[in-house]
Amino acid sequence: MGYPGRAVRGWRGWKGWTLLVWVAAVSLLSADGRRVRQPRCPAGCICTKDNALCENVRSVPHTFPSDVVSLLFTANSFDLIDEDAFLGLPHLEYLFIENNKIASISPFAFRGLKALIHLSLAYNNLETLPKDVFKGMDALTKVDLRGNSLICDCKLKWLVEWMHNTNATLDQIYCSGPPIHQGKKINDLLPHSFDCITAEFASYQSLKFESISVEAFSFGEDQYVVFPQPFAGTCSFLEWDHVEMTFRTYDTIESTSTVVCKPMVIDNHLFVIVAQLFGGSHIYKRDTSANKFIKIQDIDILKIRKPNDVETFMIDGESFFVIADSSKAGSTTVYKWNGNGFYSHQSLHPWYRDTDVEYLEISNKPHLILSSSSQRPVVYQWNRGQKQFDRRTDIPEMEDVFSVKHFRVQGDLFICLTRFIGDSKVMRWDGAMFKEVQTFPSRGSMVFQPVSIGKWQYAILGSDYSLTQVYQWDTKRGQFVPSQELNIQAPRAFSVVSIDDRVFLLASSFKGKTQIYEHLMIDLSN
């Protein structure tokens, strides 16, 4: 039988097609007036030998004659096409489901329609289509989706890919959303028009100890992490088990009231600065022949009374570290490696109760930013002539900043400022000073940590009173947007380690179990 769809144009054409059906039905009467026996036809439908028309039905019937070639649904009340809705119609070539209320289609709705040539879903309530809904329909040459409000987001990326890899044609239709594609012709979109890869942190391993900070580092050809445990009095080193695929104990350094265990690799030798609240701070070296850590040096207890943070860095090929001292009598001090040991190089200022120190480069020049409980964050710049840091400025209107951490996006320098009371902030360096970009409510926060993983830039805001908030950088907005929440008790620090083509986020917890999360890629088009 010829293609009846040529007389059908959406809502206006179905009546003409109905007339054709009835003409065909009359032709089935034999010359002697005897009526040819009709195959069973569902209630609400009109059937001829190889055509069927259905009106005012509430669902797709399953009792059509198996030799139906053309099937038309119009002005019906059903809103769903379930899986295998047309099973048992191997000869169906033309399927019109027009001017109905279809809002949802099963991924397997058209399974078995290998002979289908023309499919019309025009003038329904479709906003999307399930991926690979046309799979197995190799004979398909025409698809009509006009009159639907299709949202051209990642869920519909597969349709654009299918259009570029099929011989079937698709009538011109316009996207009703999202804003980036609204009003565009779907036929003009390309697969790379969609940014469908996102990521999330998934819980991977829970460690049975509290910790106050965390550091990931490389030594030799292996990756390690170290957690200071102030209650247990240890620096706990972990390594990656390539067989069990978990982090396991590697070694420990016994200490007292430990707050920082800072690794530092110089000329293939591993040093660890162990900062303690009581009993002084010390420097250990890894003895590879004995396979253990050996204490090689004590840190001047008169300068460092109450350490709170340690930062390592290199300037002009020389190795330094700086300890932020939070006592009333101590002094934040820079130490330098001289080939044999670390010696006091510069005391920055006494009596300011510094809580954090951050090393960064501003305009390609080394800088330090000191956070303090008694003054606004102070910016120091390296003086190459005198080989010391000079006070440059402070960050105005930012009292009570607990810590400052920096990150870069497309060459621009930003800092995250953590405040326990008040709002934490993100600021951007404009060439002369740091200016506010974004504000985050952060009551109870002790850490606002920027984390970079590949092309992803995050800021993780921990809190002692609520869930940890993960924010993801939105390049178009130039701001962070909410991404997910993590359940960590009293988080104090975060660090990232890459092992075996996997990326893990390490989260220290001061009042609960230390947590490890895996950074997973998610394809939203799937």
XYZ file of C-alpha atoms in Angstrom:
526
model
C 0.000 0.000 0.000
C 1.271 3.497 -0.718
C 2.496 5.973 1.906
C -0.634 7.512 3.435
C 1.349 10.004 5.448
C 1.689 12.357 2.485
C -1.861 13.477 3.122
C -1.176 14.031 6.821
C 0.113 17.362 8.089
C -0.220 17.293 11.856
C -3.655 18.070 13.259
C -5.114 19.244 9.979
C -4.247 16.093 8.056
C -5.691 13.355 10.186
C -9.258 13.750 8.906
C -8.092 13.389 5.315
C -6.200 10.302 6.268
C -9.314 8.942 7.994
C -11.188 9.312 4.711
C -8.479 7.300 2.976
C -8.880 4.612 5.574
C -12.584 4.377 4.932
C -12.089 4.287 1.166
C -9.703 1.406 1.657
C -12.225 -0.308 3.909
C -14.923 -0.102 1.247
C -12.581 -1.577 -1.328
C -12.277 -4.651 0.840
C -15.881 -5.625 -0.001
C -15.879 -8.394 -2.595
C -17.614 -8.028 -5.958
C -20.462 -10.331 -4.888
C -21.175 -8.129 -1.839
C -19.750 -10.489 0.767
C -17.735 -8.694 3.522
C -14.197 -9.928 3.908
C -13.519 -11.093 7.469
C -11.756 -8.274 9.399
C -8.912 -8.967 11.843
C -9.569 -7.989 15.441
C -9.274 -4.251 16.076
C -8.893 -2.523 19.492
C -11.796 -0.596 20.935
C -11.657 3.067 19.910
C -9.747 2.251 16.719
C -10.715 1.737 13.096
C -8.763 -0.916 11.222
C -8.429 -1.985 7.609
C -6.251 -4.736 6.264
C -2.971 -2.890 6.918
C -3.972 0.462 8.443
C -5.323 1.556 11.825
C -6.606 4.834 13.244
C -7.170 5.385 16.980
C -9.006 8.255 18.685
C -10.007 8.899 22.304
C -8.104 5.956 23.739
C -6.398 6.157 27.128
C -3.364 4.008 26.341
C -1.679 2.282 23.430
C -3.625 -0.918 22.691
C -1.746 -4.190 22.296
C -4.211 -6.048 20.040
C -3.523 -4.695 16.567
C -3.438 -7.117 13.651
C 0.153 -8.192 13.109
C 0.189 -7.152 9.454
C -0.571 -3.470 10.150
C 1.693 -1.254 8.045
C 0.442 2.204 9.016
C -0.798 3.290 12.449
C -2.177 6.682 13.490
C -2.955 7.955 16.996
C -4.499 11.409 17.229
C -6.412 13.384 19.859
C -5.995 10.716 22.531
C -5.648 11.284 26.265
C -2.653 9.122 27.181
C 0.597 10.886 28.208
C 3.005 7.928 28.294
C 4.312 5.444 25.760
C 5.412 2.414 27.718
C 8.073 -0.124 26.753
C 7.278 -2.595 23.983
C 4.151 -0.585 23.190
C 4.180 -1.824 19.592
C 5.516 -5.318 20.071
C 4.065 -7.772 17.579
C 3.937 -5.324 14.649
C 6.948 -6.441 12.596
C 5.567 -4.961 9.371
C 4.814 -1.477 10.728
C 6.345 1.168 8.462
C 4.479 4.364 9.365
C 3.706 5.403 12.942
C 1.977 8.706 13.682
C 1.433 9.691 17.340
C 0.317 13.281 16.826
C -1.684 15.870 18.774
C -1.768 13.797 21.933
C -0.453 14.605 25.416
C 2.703 12.501 25.327
C 5.163 13.754 27.967
C 7.206 10.592 28.608
C 8.487 7.769 26.434
C 10.138 4.572 27.615
C 13.646 3.932 26.246
C 12.249 0.691 24.796
C 8.934 2.060 23.554
C 9.712 1.298 19.900
C 11.606 -1.941 20.410
C 11.050 -4.400 17.600
C 10.020 -1.863 14.938
C 12.817 -2.792 12.566
C 10.751 -2.012 9.457
C 9.614 1.460 10.573
C 10.331 4.131 7.992
C 8.470 7.175 9.285
C 7.891 8.176 12.924
C 5.929 11.253 13.932
C 5.668 12.447 17.523
C 4.553 15.907 16.482
C 2.503 18.246 18.670
C 2.827 16.517 22.005
C 4.204 17.611 25.395
C 7.698 16.191 25.019
C 10.593 18.034 26.630
C 13.163 15.282 26.121
C 13.633 11.810 24.668
C 15.363 8.862 26.349
C 18.801 8.023 25.037
C 18.907 5.536 22.155
C 15.117 5.382 21.873
C 15.639 4.861 18.110
C 18.152 2.047 18.573
C 17.537 -0.888 16.239
C 15.328 1.157 13.890
C 17.746 0.964 10.998
C 15.089 1.502 8.320
C 14.055 4.878 9.754
C 14.256 7.735 7.241
C 12.016 10.401 8.780
C 11.371 11.656 12.331
C 8.925 14.483 13.063
C 9.207 16.195 16.459
C 7.567 19.515 15.614
C 5.262 21.113 18.140
C 7.131 19.857 21.225
C 9.005 22.015 23.744
C 12.305 20.165 23.630
C 14.937 21.186 26.151
C 18.290 20.865 24.400
C 20.367 19.987 27.467
C 22.746 17.120 28.127
C 19.912 14.609 28.230
C 19.300 15.367 24.554
C 22.932 15.426 23.451
C 22.518 11.877 22.161
C 19.847 13.073 19.684
C 22.249 15.607 18.181
C 24.898 12.884 17.879
C 22.321 10.542 16.324
C 21.292 13.202 13.789
C 24.911 13.474 12.623
C 25.282 9.717 12.256
C 21.996 8.621 10.664
C 20.445 8.718 7.210
C 17.105 9.746 8.706
C 15.990 13.368 8.442
C 14.539 15.477 11.225
C 12.218 18.424 10.634
C 13.500 21.813 11.774
C 12.579 22.310 15.425
C 13.617 24.938 17.961
C 14.982 24.450 21.463
C 12.805 25.769 24.280
C 15.761 25.693 26.698
C 18.130 25.815 28.454
C 19.001 29.526 28.112
C 22.279 28.788 26.326
C 20.410 27.038 23.474
C 16.958 28.593 23.734
C 15.556 29.555 20.332
C 18.257 27.692 18.402
C 17.467 25.073 15.797
C 18.357 21.671 17.130
C 19.532 20.799 13.627
C 22.233 23.482 13.935
C 23.668 22.116 17.184
C 26.793 19.975 17.268
C 27.840 17.393 19.876
C 30.536 19.733 21.182
C 27.841 22.380 21.776
C 27.114 20.503 25.013
C 29.271 20.598 28.142
C 28.011 17.473 29.847
C 30.925 16.319 31.951
C 30.646 17.167 35.620
C 32.225 15.725 38.739
C 31.537 14.937 42.365
C 33.297 13.696 45.473
C 32.141 10.220 46.520
C 32.930 8.676 49.908
C 35.742 6.134 49.486
C 37.435 5.315 52.794
C 36.981 6.228 56.430
C 39.995 6.292 58.764
C 39.550 5.513 62.451
C 41.287 8.532 63.888
C 40.891 12.274 64.356
C 43.321 14.650 62.690
C 43.945 18.382 62.654
C 45.564 18.824 59.232
C 46.620 16.783 56.215
C 49.413 16.854 53.650
C 49.871 14.846 50.436
C 53.370 14.547 48.996
C 55.594 12.613 46.588
C 58.803 10.921 47.607
C 60.781 8.729 45.263
C 58.239 7.315 42.862
C 55.430 6.958 45.392
C 52.647 9.115 46.800
C 52.036 9.496 50.521
C 49.766 11.352 52.897
C 50.385 12.376 56.491
C 47.908 13.270 59.214
C 48.861 14.903 62.534
C 46.885 13.366 65.395
C 47.008 15.772 68.351
C 45.221 13.419 70.778
C 47.292 10.369 69.870
C 50.487 12.420 69.581
C 51.639 11.098 66.210
C 52.288 11.989 62.613
C 50.529 9.142 60.781
C 51.890 8.410 57.314
C 49.778 6.448 54.828
C 50.640 4.896 51.477
C 48.500 3.570 48.639
C 48.010 -0.171 48.413
C 47.954 -0.871 44.658
C 46.434 -4.324 45.217
C 43.759 -3.643 47.834
C 43.155 -0.166 46.392
C 43.060 1.512 49.793
C 45.290 3.752 51.893
C 47.223 1.818 54.529
C 49.637 2.688 57.340
C 53.196 3.407 56.199
C 54.964 4.801 59.264
C 54.547 7.112 62.251
C 56.494 9.793 64.083
C 55.789 9.879 67.806
C 55.225 13.405 69.076
C 53.221 15.450 71.577
C 50.155 17.623 70.911
C 50.977 17.582 67.187
C 49.347 20.267 65.027
C 51.356 20.117 61.772
C 53.434 17.412 60.057
C 54.862 19.204 57.034
C 56.848 17.127 54.490
C 59.617 18.791 52.527
C 61.771 17.095 49.857
C 65.237 18.590 49.244
C 67.731 16.882 46.905
C 65.811 13.607 47.105
C 65.839 13.666 50.901
C 62.590 13.738 52.841
C 62.326 16.060 55.825
C 59.298 16.471 58.079
C 58.710 19.573 60.198
C 56.747 18.423 63.246
C 55.079 21.371 64.962
C 53.889 20.761 68.537
C 51.966 22.868 71.023
C 54.026 21.514 73.922
C 57.577 20.243 74.183
C 58.944 22.256 71.281
C 58.922 21.524 67.546
C 61.347 19.282 65.679
C 62.657 18.310 62.243
C 62.920 14.691 61.148
C 64.682 13.121 58.190
C 63.822 9.857 56.467
C 66.709 7.431 56.713
C 66.151 5.259 53.642
C 68.813 2.719 54.631
C 67.255 2.176 58.063
C 63.751 2.738 56.666
C 62.706 5.052 59.487
C 62.452 8.708 60.522
C 65.288 10.169 62.585
C 65.108 13.457 64.485
C 67.896 15.710 63.251
C 67.080 19.109 64.728
C 65.060 21.005 67.323
C 63.394 24.312 66.545
C 64.164 27.275 68.812
C 61.485 27.166 71.504
C 62.017 30.845 72.330
C 60.944 31.867 68.831
C 58.247 29.248 68.277
C 56.063 28.992 71.372
C 52.696 27.964 69.908
C 52.925 26.934 66.238
C 49.722 26.911 64.241
C 50.778 26.517 60.587
C 53.833 25.635 58.508
C 54.423 26.568 54.873
C 57.302 25.408 52.652
C 58.557 27.178 49.527
C 61.549 27.814 47.281
C 62.989 31.156 46.172
C 65.757 31.337 43.579
C 66.580 27.659 44.087
C 66.848 27.902 47.871
C 64.555 26.035 50.253
C 62.631 27.725 53.066
C 59.854 27.070 55.488
C 57.946 29.472 57.726
C 56.118 28.729 60.980
C 53.177 30.885 62.037
C 53.302 31.343 65.812
C 50.009 32.030 67.593
C 51.359 32.810 71.067
C 51.700 36.226 72.690
C 55.430 35.807 73.168
C 56.612 33.929 70.075
C 57.459 35.181 66.599
C 56.457 33.940 63.165
C 59.806 32.873 61.713
C 61.277 31.980 58.329
C 63.842 29.135 58.275
C 66.324 28.411 55.485
C 68.139 25.242 54.446
C 71.914 25.793 54.305
C 72.932 22.330 53.122
C 73.335 20.852 56.583
C 70.272 21.977 58.475
C 67.560 24.600 58.853
C 68.415 27.851 60.539
C 66.468 30.916 61.501
C 66.545 33.334 58.572
C 64.068 36.057 59.546
C 61.572 36.810 62.279
C 58.651 38.592 60.665
C 56.982 40.101 63.719
C 56.415 39.207 67.373
C 53.295 39.122 69.533
C 50.678 39.164 66.803
C 49.313 35.656 67.386
C 49.456 34.489 63.779
C 47.102 31.638 62.929
C 48.088 30.948 59.300
C 50.747 31.717 56.725
C 50.382 31.387 52.949
C 53.163 31.547 50.359
C 52.194 32.778 46.882
C 53.528 34.729 43.954
C 51.971 38.079 43.095
C 53.090 39.537 39.769
C 55.843 36.882 39.679
C 57.254 38.055 43.008
C 57.349 35.903 46.181
C 54.931 36.973 48.907
C 53.651 35.799 52.271
C 50.226 36.542 53.729
C 49.934 36.214 57.498
C 46.545 35.787 59.159
C 46.205 36.821 62.773
C 43.668 36.927 65.561
C 44.846 40.431 66.473
C 45.124 42.257 63.144
C 44.024 42.171 59.521
C 45.893 39.846 57.110
C 49.342 41.278 56.363
C 51.055 40.956 52.966
C 54.859 40.628 52.851
C 56.947 40.874 49.661
C 60.364 39.287 49.101
C 63.213 41.774 48.764
C 65.698 40.072 46.442
C 68.466 42.521 47.303
C 68.268 41.947 51.042
C 66.900 38.404 50.683
C 64.198 39.055 53.213
C 60.478 39.758 53.343
C 59.324 43.354 53.718
C 55.903 44.315 54.964
C 53.926 45.686 52.022
C 50.298 46.207 53.026
C 47.336 44.623 54.732
C 43.930 43.556 53.449
C 41.478 46.260 54.524
C 38.204 45.636 56.348
C 38.995 41.963 56.933
C 39.391 41.505 60.669
C 39.224 38.103 62.365
C 40.529 36.140 59.379
C 41.677 32.718 60.520
C 43.462 31.691 57.309
C 44.165 32.720 53.713
C 44.611 30.256 50.825
C 45.186 31.148 47.179
C 44.267 29.704 43.782
C 44.453 30.740 40.148
C 41.904 30.643 37.345
C 43.029 31.455 33.800
C 45.986 33.443 35.082
C 44.000 35.488 37.617
C 44.992 35.275 41.279
C 42.329 34.747 43.948
C 42.389 34.158 47.702
C 39.929 32.415 50.038
C 39.708 34.063 53.463
C 38.290 31.928 56.298
C 36.376 33.530 59.163
C 34.936 31.639 62.112
C 32.526 34.449 62.927
C 31.120 36.483 60.078
C 31.392 35.811 56.366
C 34.248 34.097 54.562
C 35.221 35.719 51.297
C 36.822 35.198 47.907
C 38.955 38.099 46.684
C 40.757 38.777 43.409
C 44.050 40.536 42.843
C 43.415 43.473 40.474
C 47.056 44.473 40.048
C 47.172 46.784 43.033
C 45.116 45.152 45.796
C 42.735 42.336 46.613
C 39.079 43.136 45.942
C 36.032 41.195 47.059
C 34.422 38.830 44.544
C 32.057 36.735 46.637
C 30.830 36.286 50.216
C 29.902 33.030 51.992
C 28.081 32.684 55.331
C 30.537 30.702 57.430
C 29.670 30.652 61.106
C 31.813 27.973 62.726
C 34.239 27.636 59.820
C 37.888 26.813 60.414
C 38.765 26.017 56.803
C 37.896 27.518 53.419
C 40.139 25.525 51.122
C 40.568 26.010 47.347
C 41.231 22.710 45.564
C 42.290 22.286 41.922
C 41.752 18.990 40.077
C 42.465 19.085 36.368
C 40.161 21.696 34.834
C 38.002 21.745 37.963
C 38.410 24.440 40.577
C 36.662 23.986 43.906
C 36.407 25.823 47.204
C 35.473 23.696 50.202
C 33.955 25.469 53.192
C 34.046 23.382 56.345
C 32.026 24.083 59.469
C 31.844 22.842 63.045
C 28.071 23.397 63.055
C 26.797 22.173 59.698
C 27.634 20.099 56.638
C 30.730 20.926 54.619
C 29.845 22.871 51.477
C 31.644 22.174 48.191
C 31.567 24.984 45.639
C 32.600 24.713 41.990
C 34.013 27.597 39.988
C 31.725 28.845 37.214
C 33.944 30.478 34.601
C 31.102 32.335 32.906
C 29.902 33.887 36.160
C 33.376 34.356 37.551
C 32.153 32.952 40.872
C 31.722 29.766 42.843
C 28.379 27.957 42.667
C 27.116 25.260 45.068
C 28.131 21.758 44.013
C 27.497 19.295 46.857
C 27.611 18.702 50.604
C 29.954 16.440 52.566
C 29.346 15.087 56.054
C 32.581 15.681 57.971
C 32.786 16.380 61.685
C 34.780 19.525 62.492
C 36.905 19.578 59.305
C 40.259 21.323 59.586
C 42.045 20.835 56.254
C 41.763 19.276 52.798
C 44.357 17.974 50.387
C 44.361 16.201 47.014
C 46.435 13.223 45.870
C 46.527 11.538 42.431
C 47.294 7.816 42.308
C 46.781 5.185 39.593
C 44.869 7.653 37.386
C 42.494 8.342 40.266
C 42.128 11.480 42.364
C 41.304 11.509 46.069
C 40.296 14.280 48.428
C 41.673 13.859 51.953
C 39.643 15.503 54.710
C 40.969 15.840 58.247
C 38.432 15.772 61.084
C 39.130 17.180 64.520
C 36.178 15.487 66.227
C 35.413 12.441 64.115
C 36.783 9.997 61.586
C 39.158 11.302 58.959
C 37.549 10.888 55.549
C 38.788 10.107 52.038
C 36.683 10.883 48.965
C 37.228 9.985 45.335
C 36.777 12.600 42.642
C 34.539 11.003 40.001
C 33.708 12.191 36.495
C 30.015 12.054 35.560
C 28.658 12.252 32.021
C 25.262 13.921 32.306
C 24.390 12.875 28.768
C 24.168 9.284 30.024
